[in-house]
Structures are given as structure tokens and as C-alpha cells.
Amino acid sequence: MTRVFSGVKPTGHLTLGNYLGAMRRWAAVDQHKSDALFCIVDLHALTVDHDPARVRRLSRQAATLLLASGLDPELCTVFVQSHVDEHARLSYVLECVATDGEMRRMIQYKEKAARERARGGSVRLSLLTYPVLMAADILAYGTDEVPVGDDQAQHVELARDLAVRFNQRYGHTFVVPRAMPPQVAARVMNLQDPASKMGKSDDSGPGIVYLLDEPDVVRKKVMRAVTDSGREVVYDRDAQPGVANLLEILAACTGGNPAGLCGVYESYGDLKSATTEAVVELLRPVQGRHRELCGDPGYVEGVLRDGAERARGMARPTVDAAYRAIGLLPAAAVVAADIGVTA
């Protein structure tokens, strides 16, 4: 089977954009058609200033929401990145293959480093090198496909480059992965700023619908969404980004087509009302299942424990092979030498 790997970073509460752009497809398609791994990439949350207790809390919440969205531990592997040492082991090896120039060309590094400097903070070295850790996340499992939005495509390209370079220099070790962009709602935009993605780390809460928002909160946020000049409901991403965003959200929730929905609504108010109810109904079963899982924390812990054990078993042979290929002495040979055995 095709192997799929993807993950979520616990830097904020998961959003409607996370669900429509990734999580729903993971549950409906990827876990059924592939050997799929879904990871809470908590090590990536340490690249900027953070509250340790909040990272732990958001990691647990993210795991619970992944399960609430329909991921089945009988069909896929759900685990926490830091529970599997092979991610960090392989990351350093790949840092020895990557170049400084590659890291500094990463768009997200440039943007995040600029924001950090603008507020007077210092840029952590891990912010520069975390794309290599992301490559390790992918390559450790022999991943074939990585479902990502276009904002992460550059990181998958880096993983491909590092895999090819390593294979050429040290012998074939890694599968070369490919990015698989979602077909619908690849980028759900901020309701207050349709030019920006609805990101979970964003500070502008009024423009973000979180998966655990109560229905009344969802209604307030969608009904206050920024629209555009004019009165006609037209699907035009450039001329009417606010209306286009609402049409795309509505289409993603109902299975419709954004352009085809234009003629259905006579006013922005009608479009907002329809989008509001579609979002509320979409989130209702996810929120209900989340409440059930919160009442049984032992189940979630068991899923993560079993998932980490399974993931470790998948990753270790590849990472051990990479260690041998790049020239590191196998631990077994050290033990044999210590006891005077000829290996």
C-alpha cells in the first residue's frame, strides 16, 4: 500500500481550515486507501517562544480532535512525534546532508524570523533547521505521499532533495516522497482578512473558526466576516476575496461548487447565513465525539502509546540503515568489541 504521513503542530487550537483542508480527507480517504500515519509534531512547536504547559495541553487536544474527526487507530497510526526517538535521530543525520543556503531560502523561516525580530525577540536556531526535522518526519517512514497545503509544499521539496542527495552519496536508503495537495478548500482564509490563511497560530481570533467554537460563536464570526464592495454574489478570488472565501467554505461543507453557488444567494447576508449553518452542522458531530473522548482520557493515552510503538517499529529500520550508510558504527559492533567478540 501507498504510505502517507502528515501531521499537525500544537501551536494553537485547530481550526475549520485544518479540518476542511486536511483532517476530513485524512479520515474519509487517506486512512482507508493507504498505510497512513498521522502525527502531533510537538517538537516543531518548540522553535519559537512557548509555554510548556500549553504545548502539552494543545498536543493532547490535537490528538483528541484527530480521533474525533474520524481517524480510526485500527486503520491508521496516530502518535506524538516526541514519543518516537527516530525523528530526532534522523534529523541530525539529515542536517549533515542539508546546506545552510537551503535552510535560509525557506519562505516560512524568512517570514517567521522577520516577525520575531520585529517584536524584538531572538530567532532560535531550531527555527532555521526545523525543515530538516520535517524531512526526517517524512523520510523515516518510507513515505510515498504527503498531503499538504501549498504553504508547506516547499518543505516537501526539501525532503525530496535530501532523500535524492543522500541516496546518491551513500547508497539507496530513502523513498523519495511526493506532495499531494488537497483538491478542495486547500486554503481556508481568515474571515477578517481574506488575503491571509486561517491559521491556528494567528492572533486575530474573530477571523478564525476553531473546531471547538460553540455554535453561537461560529454564527457571530461568520456573520461578521469581511465581504467586498458591491452587492452581487460573484465568485472572483481577485476582485471579491471575502465573498469567494465564504463560497469556498460553503462549498467545502456541502459538497457543492463555489462558482455554482453564486446564483443561489441574492445577498451577502443570505450567503453568510447559509455558510454559518453549514459550518455549525459540519462541526456538530466532531464536537460531540470530542466530548465523549474527553470523558475517557485513558483511551486517548492508549491510542498514542500504541501508535508510538507501531511508528517506532516502522521508522527504526530506515533510521538504522541511514546511520550505517553515512558511516556511523552500529551499536552491536561496539557491544561485541567491548566483550572481546569478533563481529
CSV table of C-alpha atoms in Angstrom, one decimal:
chain,number,residue,atom,x,y,z
A,1,MET,CA,0.0,0.0,0.0
A,2,THR,CA,1.0,3.6,-0.5
A,3,ARG,CA,2.3,5.1,2.7
A,4,VAL,CA,1.1,8.5,3.8
A,5,PHE,CA,2.4,10.7,6.5
A,6,SER,CA,1.1,14.0,7.8
A,7,GLY,CA,0.9,15.9,11.0
A,8,VAL,CA,-0.4,18.9,13.0
A,9,LYS,CA,1.6,21.3,15.1
A,10,PRO,CA,0.3,22.1,18.6
A,11,THR,CA,0.9,25.8,18.4
A,12,GLY,CA,-2.8,26.8,18.6
A,13,HIS,CA,-6.3,25.4,18.6
A,14,LEU,CA,-7.2,23.5,15.5
A,15,THR,CA,-9.4,25.4,13.1
A,16,LEU,CA,-12.0,25.0,10.4
A,17,GLY,CA,-9.2,25.4,7.9
A,18,ASN,CA,-7.3,22.5,9.4
A,19,TYR,CA,-10.4,20.3,9.2
A,20,LEU,CA,-11.5,21.2,5.6
A,21,GLY,CA,-8.0,21.4,4.2
A,22,ALA,CA,-6.6,18.2,5.8
A,23,MET,CA,-8.2,16.4,8.6
A,24,ARG,CA,-11.5,15.5,6.9
A,25,ARG,CA,-9.7,14.0,3.9
A,26,TRP,CA,-7.4,12.0,6.3
A,27,ALA,CA,-10.4,10.4,7.9
A,28,ALA,CA,-12.5,9.9,4.7
A,29,VAL,CA,-9.9,8.9,2.2
A,30,ASP,CA,-6.2,8.5,3.3
A,31,GLN,CA,-6.7,6.1,6.2
A,32,HIS,CA,-8.7,3.8,4.0
A,33,LYS,CA,-6.6,3.7,0.9
A,34,SER,CA,-3.1,3.8,2.4
A,35,ASP,CA,-0.8,2.8,5.2
A,36,ALA,CA,-1.3,6.1,6.9
A,37,LEU,CA,0.5,7.8,9.8
A,38,PHE,CA,-0.8,11.0,11.5
A,39,CYS,CA,1.4,12.7,14.0
A,40,ILE,CA,1.2,15.6,16.5
A,41,VAL,CA,4.5,17.2,15.7
A,42,ASP,CA,5.2,18.7,19.1
A,43,LEU,CA,8.9,19.2,18.6
A,44,HIS,CA,8.1,21.7,15.9
A,45,ALA,CA,6.2,23.8,18.5
A,46,LEU,CA,9.5,24.5,20.3
A,47,THR,CA,11.0,26.6,17.6
A,48,VAL,CA,9.5,29.8,19.0
A,49,ASP,CA,8.9,31.1,22.5
A,50,HIS,CA,6.2,29.0,24.1
A,51,ASP,CA,4.5,27.9,27.3
A,52,PRO,CA,5.4,24.3,28.0
A,53,ALA,CA,2.1,23.6,29.8
A,54,ARG,CA,0.2,25.0,26.8
A,55,VAL,CA,2.2,22.8,24.3
A,56,ARG,CA,1.3,19.7,26.4
A,57,ARG,CA,-2.4,20.8,26.6
A,58,LEU,CA,-2.7,21.5,22.9
A,59,SER,CA,-0.9,18.3,22.0
A,60,ARG,CA,-3.5,16.3,23.9
A,61,GLN,CA,-6.3,18.4,22.4
A,62,ALA,CA,-5.0,17.9,18.9
A,63,ALA,CA,-4.8,14.1,19.4
A,64,THR,CA,-8.3,14.0,20.7
A,65,LEU,CA,-9.6,16.1,17.8
A,66,LEU,CA,-7.9,13.9,15.3
A,67,LEU,CA,-9.7,10.9,16.7
A,68,ALA,CA,-13.0,12.9,16.9
A,69,SER,CA,-12.7,13.8,13.3
A,70,GLY,CA,-12.8,10.1,12.3
A,71,LEU,CA,-9.3,8.7,12.4
A,72,ASP,CA,-9.5,5.1,13.5
A,73,PRO,CA,-6.5,3.6,15.2
A,74,GLU,CA,-7.4,0.3,13.7
A,75,LEU,CA,-6.9,1.7,10.3
A,76,CYS,CA,-4.1,4.2,10.8
A,77,THR,CA,-1.3,5.2,13.2
A,78,VAL,CA,-1.9,8.2,15.4
A,79,PHE,CA,1.0,9.2,17.6
A,80,VAL,CA,3.1,12.1,19.1
A,81,GLN,CA,6.4,13.0,17.4
A,82,SER,CA,8.5,13.3,20.6
A,83,HIS,CA,7.4,9.8,21.7
A,84,VAL,CA,9.4,8.3,18.8
A,85,ASP,CA,13.2,9.0,19.1
A,86,GLU,CA,13.9,8.2,15.5
A,87,HIS,CA,12.6,11.6,14.4
A,88,ALA,CA,15.4,13.4,16.3
A,89,ARG,CA,18.0,10.7,15.4
A,90,LEU,CA,17.4,11.1,11.7
A,91,SER,CA,17.1,14.9,11.8
A,92,TYR,CA,20.8,15.3,12.8
A,93,VAL,CA,21.9,12.9,10.1
A,94,LEU,CA,19.9,14.9,7.5
A,95,GLU,CA,21.4,18.2,8.8
A,96,CYS,CA,24.7,16.7,7.8
A,97,VAL,CA,23.4,16.5,4.2
A,98,ALA,CA,21.4,19.8,4.0
A,99,THR,CA,23.1,23.2,3.4
A,100,ASP,CA,22.9,26.5,5.2
A,101,GLY,CA,21.7,28.1,2.0
A,102,GLU,CA,18.8,25.7,1.6
A,103,MET,CA,17.6,26.5,5.1
A,104,ARG,CA,17.8,30.3,4.7
A,105,ARG,CA,15.8,30.1,1.5
A,106,MET,CA,12.8,28.6,3.2
A,107,ILE,CA,9.9,31.1,2.9
A,108,GLN,CA,8.4,30.3,6.3
A,109,TYR,CA,11.8,30.8,8.0
A,110,LYS,CA,12.1,34.2,6.4
A,111,GLU,CA,8.6,35.2,7.4
A,112,LYS,CA,8.7,33.9,11.0
A,113,ALA,CA,12.3,35.2,11.6
A,114,ALA,CA,11.2,38.7,10.4
A,115,ARG,CA,8.2,38.7,12.7
A,116,GLU,CA,10.3,37.6,15.7
A,117,ARG,CA,12.9,40.3,15.0
A,118,ALA,CA,10.3,42.9,14.5
A,119,ARG,CA,8.9,42.3,18.0
A,120,GLY,CA,12.4,42.5,19.5
A,121,GLY,CA,12.9,38.7,20.0
A,122,SER,CA,15.8,36.5,19.1
A,123,VAL,CA,15.5,33.8,16.4
A,124,ARG,CA,16.1,30.3,17.7
A,125,LEU,CA,18.4,28.1,15.7
A,126,SER,CA,15.7,25.4,15.6
A,127,LEU,CA,13.5,27.8,13.5
A,128,LEU,CA,16.2,27.7,10.9
A,129,THR,CA,16.7,23.9,11.0
A,130,TYR,CA,13.2,22.6,11.6
A,131,PRO,CA,12.5,21.9,7.9
A,132,VAL,CA,15.2,19.2,8.2
A,133,LEU,CA,13.3,17.7,11.2
A,134,MET,CA,10.2,17.8,9.0
A,135,ALA,CA,12.1,16.0,6.3
A,136,ALA,CA,13.1,13.4,8.9
A,137,ASP,CA,9.4,13.0,9.9
A,138,ILE,CA,8.6,12.1,6.4
A,139,LEU,CA,11.6,10.1,5.3
A,140,ALA,CA,11.8,7.9,8.4
A,141,TYR,CA,8.7,6.1,7.4
A,142,GLY,CA,9.4,5.4,3.7
A,143,THR,CA,6.6,7.9,3.0
A,144,ASP,CA,5.2,7.9,-0.6
A,145,GLU,CA,2.7,10.8,-0.3
A,146,VAL,CA,2.5,13.8,2.0
A,147,PRO,CA,-0.9,15.6,2.0
A,148,VAL,CA,0.0,19.3,2.4
A,149,GLY,CA,-1.3,22.7,1.5
A,150,ASP,CA,0.6,24.9,-0.8
A,151,ASP,CA,2.3,26.7,2.1
A,152,GLN,CA,4.1,23.5,3.0
A,153,ALA,CA,5.0,22.3,-0.5
A,154,GLN,CA,8.5,23.8,-0.2
A,155,HIS,CA,9.2,21.7,2.8
A,156,VAL,CA,8.2,18.5,0.9
A,157,GLU,CA,10.5,19.6,-1.9
A,158,LEU,CA,13.4,19.9,0.6
A,159,ALA,CA,12.6,16.3,1.8
A,160,ARG,CA,12.8,15.1,-1.8
A,161,ASP,CA,16.1,16.9,-2.4
A,162,LEU,CA,17.6,15.5,0.8
A,163,ALA,CA,16.4,12.0,0.0
A,164,VAL,CA,17.9,12.1,-3.5
A,165,ARG,CA,21.2,13.6,-2.3
A,166,PHE,CA,21.6,11.0,0.5
A,167,ASN,CA,20.8,8.1,-1.8
A,168,GLN,CA,23.3,9.4,-4.4
A,169,ARG,CA,26.1,9.9,-1.9
A,170,TYR,CA,25.6,7.0,0.5
A,171,GLY,CA,23.5,4.4,-1.3
A,172,HIS,CA,19.8,4.0,-1.7
A,173,THR,CA,18.2,4.4,1.7
A,174,PHE,CA,15.1,6.6,1.4
A,175,VAL,CA,11.9,6.6,-0.6
A,176,VAL,CA,11.5,9.9,-2.4
A,177,PRO,CA,8.1,11.3,-1.3
A,178,ARG,CA,5.8,13.5,-3.3
A,179,ALA,CA,3.4,16.2,-2.1
A,180,MET,CA,-0.3,15.7,-2.5
A,181,PRO,CA,-2.3,19.0,-2.4
A,182,PRO,CA,-5.9,18.7,-1.3
A,183,GLN,CA,-8.4,19.1,-4.0
A,184,VAL,CA,-11.0,21.2,-2.1
A,185,ALA,CA,-10.5,24.1,0.3
A,186,ALA,CA,-6.7,23.9,0.2
A,187,ARG,CA,-6.5,27.2,1.9
A,188,VAL,CA,-9.4,28.5,4.0
A,189,MET,CA,-8.8,32.2,4.5
A,190,ASN,CA,-9.2,34.4,7.6
A,191,LEU,CA,-12.8,35.7,7.8
A,192,GLN,CA,-11.5,39.2,8.8
A,193,ASP,CA,-8.5,39.2,6.3
A,194,PRO,CA,-9.3,37.1,3.2
A,195,ALA,CA,-5.8,37.6,2.0
A,196,SER,CA,-4.4,35.6,4.9
A,197,LYS,CA,-4.8,31.9,5.7
A,198,MET,CA,-7.0,30.9,8.6
A,199,GLY,CA,-4.0,29.8,10.8
A,200,LYS,CA,-4.3,28.3,14.2
A,201,SER,CA,-1.3,30.4,15.4
A,202,ASP,CA,-2.9,33.7,14.2
A,203,ASP,CA,-3.8,36.3,16.9
A,204,SER,CA,-6.9,37.6,15.1
A,205,GLY,CA,-9.4,35.3,16.8
A,206,PRO,CA,-12.6,37.0,15.3
A,207,GLY,CA,-11.5,35.8,11.8
A,208,ILE,CA,-10.8,32.2,12.8
A,209,VAL,CA,-13.4,29.5,13.4
A,210,TYR,CA,-12.0,26.9,15.8
A,211,LEU,CA,-13.2,23.4,15.8
A,212,LEU,CA,-14.4,23.7,19.4
A,213,ASP,CA,-16.2,27.0,19.0
A,214,GLU,CA,-19.7,26.9,20.3
A,215,PRO,CA,-22.5,27.3,17.6
A,216,ASP,CA,-23.3,30.9,18.7
A,217,VAL,CA,-19.6,31.8,18.5
A,218,VAL,CA,-19.4,30.4,15.0
A,219,ARG,CA,-22.5,32.3,14.0
A,220,LYS,CA,-21.1,35.6,15.3
A,221,LYS,CA,-17.8,35.1,13.5
A,222,VAL,CA,-19.2,34.1,10.1
A,223,MET,CA,-21.9,36.8,10.1
A,224,ARG,CA,-19.3,39.4,10.8
A,225,ALA,CA,-17.0,38.1,8.0
A,226,VAL,CA,-15.5,40.8,5.8
A,227,THR,CA,-17.1,40.9,2.3
A,228,ASP,CA,-16.5,43.2,-0.6
A,229,SER,CA,-17.7,46.3,-2.3
A,230,GLY,CA,-20.8,45.7,-4.4
A,231,ARG,CA,-23.9,43.7,-3.7
A,232,GLU,CA,-23.8,40.8,-6.2
A,233,VAL,CA,-22.6,37.4,-5.0
A,234,VAL,CA,-19.8,36.6,-7.5
A,235,TYR,CA,-17.1,34.0,-7.3
A,236,ASP,CA,-13.9,36.1,-8.1
A,237,ARG,CA,-10.9,35.4,-5.9
A,238,ASP,CA,-9.1,38.6,-7.0
A,239,ALA,CA,-11.9,41.1,-7.2
A,240,GLN,CA,-14.1,39.7,-4.3
A,241,PRO,CA,-11.9,37.7,-2.0
A,242,GLY,CA,-14.2,37.9,1.0
A,243,VAL,CA,-17.2,36.6,-0.9
A,244,ALA,CA,-15.1,34.0,-2.6
A,245,ASN,CA,-13.8,32.7,0.8
A,246,LEU,CA,-17.4,32.3,2.0
A,247,LEU,CA,-18.4,30.5,-1.2
A,248,GLU,CA,-15.4,28.1,-0.9
A,249,ILE,CA,-16.2,27.4,2.8
A,250,LEU,CA,-19.8,26.7,2.0
A,251,ALA,CA,-18.9,24.5,-1.0
A,252,ALA,CA,-16.4,22.5,1.1
A,253,CYS,CA,-19.0,22.0,3.8
A,254,THR,CA,-21.8,21.0,1.5
A,255,GLY,CA,-20.0,19.3,-1.4
A,256,GLY,CA,-21.0,22.0,-3.8
A,257,ASN,CA,-19.1,24.1,-6.3
A,258,PRO,CA,-18.1,27.7,-5.3
A,259,ALA,CA,-18.9,29.1,-8.8
A,260,GLY,CA,-22.2,27.2,-9.0
A,261,LEU,CA,-23.4,28.6,-5.7
A,262,CYS,CA,-23.3,32.2,-6.8
A,263,GLY,CA,-26.7,32.2,-8.4
A,264,VAL,CA,-28.3,30.6,-5.3
A,265,TYR,CA,-27.9,33.6,-3.0
A,266,GLU,CA,-29.2,37.1,-3.7
A,267,SER,CA,-27.3,39.0,-1.0
A,268,TYR,CA,-24.2,38.7,1.2
A,269,GLY,CA,-26.5,38.2,4.2
A,270,ASP,CA,-28.1,35.2,2.6
A,271,LEU,CA,-24.7,33.7,1.8
A,272,LYS,CA,-23.4,34.3,5.3
A,273,SER,CA,-26.5,32.7,6.9
A,274,ALA,CA,-26.1,29.6,4.7
A,275,THR,CA,-22.4,29.4,5.4
A,276,THR,CA,-23.0,29.7,9.1
A,277,GLU,CA,-25.4,26.9,9.3
A,278,ALA,CA,-23.3,24.7,7.1
A,279,VAL,CA,-20.3,25.2,9.4
A,280,VAL,CA,-22.3,24.6,12.5
A,281,GLU,CA,-23.7,21.3,11.2
A,282,LEU,CA,-20.3,20.2,9.9
A,283,LEU,CA,-18.7,20.7,13.3
A,284,ARG,CA,-21.5,19.2,15.4
A,285,PRO,CA,-20.5,15.5,15.2
A,286,VAL,CA,-16.8,16.3,15.7
A,287,GLN,CA,-17.6,18.3,18.8
A,288,GLY,CA,-19.9,15.6,20.1
A,289,ARG,CA,-17.2,12.9,19.7
A,290,HIS,CA,-14.6,15.2,21.2
A,291,ARG,CA,-16.7,15.5,24.4
A,292,GLU,CA,-17.0,11.7,24.6
A,293,LEU,CA,-13.3,11.2,24.2
A,294,CYS,CA,-12.5,13.8,26.9
A,295,GLY,CA,-14.5,11.7,29.2
A,296,ASP,CA,-12.2,8.7,28.6
A,297,PRO,CA,-8.7,10.1,28.7
A,298,GLY,CA,-7.3,6.6,29.2
A,299,TYR,CA,-8.5,5.6,25.7
A,300,VAL,CA,-6.6,8.5,24.1
A,301,GLU,CA,-3.5,7.8,26.0
A,302,GLY,CA,-3.7,4.2,24.9
A,303,VAL,CA,-4.1,5.1,21.3
A,304,LEU,CA,-1.0,7.4,21.5
A,305,ARG,CA,1.1,4.8,23.3
A,306,ASP,CA,0.2,2.0,20.8
A,307,GLY,CA,0.7,4.4,17.9
A,308,ALA,CA,4.2,5.4,19.1
A,309,GLU,CA,5.2,1.8,19.4
A,310,ARG,CA,3.9,1.0,15.9
A,311,ALA,CA,5.6,4.1,14.5
A,312,ARG,CA,8.9,3.2,16.2
A,313,GLY,CA,8.8,-0.2,14.6
A,314,MET,CA,8.3,1.3,11.2
A,315,ALA,CA,10.9,4.0,11.5
A,316,ARG,CA,13.8,2.3,13.2
A,317,PRO,CA,15.0,0.0,10.3
A,318,THR,CA,15.2,3.0,8.0
A,319,VAL,CA,17.0,5.2,10.5
A,320,ASP,CA,19.4,2.5,11.4
A,321,ALA,CA,20.1,1.9,7.7
A,322,ALA,CA,20.8,5.7,7.3
A,323,TYR,CA,23.2,5.6,10.3
A,324,ARG,CA,25.1,2.7,8.7
A,325,ALA,CA,25.1,4.3,5.2
A,326,ILE,CA,26.5,7.6,6.4
A,327,GLY,CA,29.3,5.9,8.3
A,328,LEU,CA,28.3,5.5,11.9
A,329,LEU,CA,29.4,2.4,13.7
A,330,PRO,CA,26.5,0.1,14.6
A,331,ALA,CA,25.8,-0.2,18.3
A,332,ALA,CA,26.0,-4.0,18.0
A,333,ALA,CA,29.6,-3.8,16.8
A,334,VAL,CA,30.5,-1.6,19.8
A,335,VAL,CA,29.0,-4.1,22.2
A,336,ALA,CA,30.8,-7.0,20.5
A,337,ALA,CA,34.1,-5.2,20.7
A,338,ASP,CA,33.6,-4.4,24.4
A,339,ILE,CA,33.2,-8.1,25.3
A,340,GLY,CA,36.0,-9.3,23.1
A,341,VAL,CA,33.8,-10.9,20.4
A,342,THR,CA,34.9,-10.7,16.7
A,343,ALA,CA,31.8,-9.3,14.9
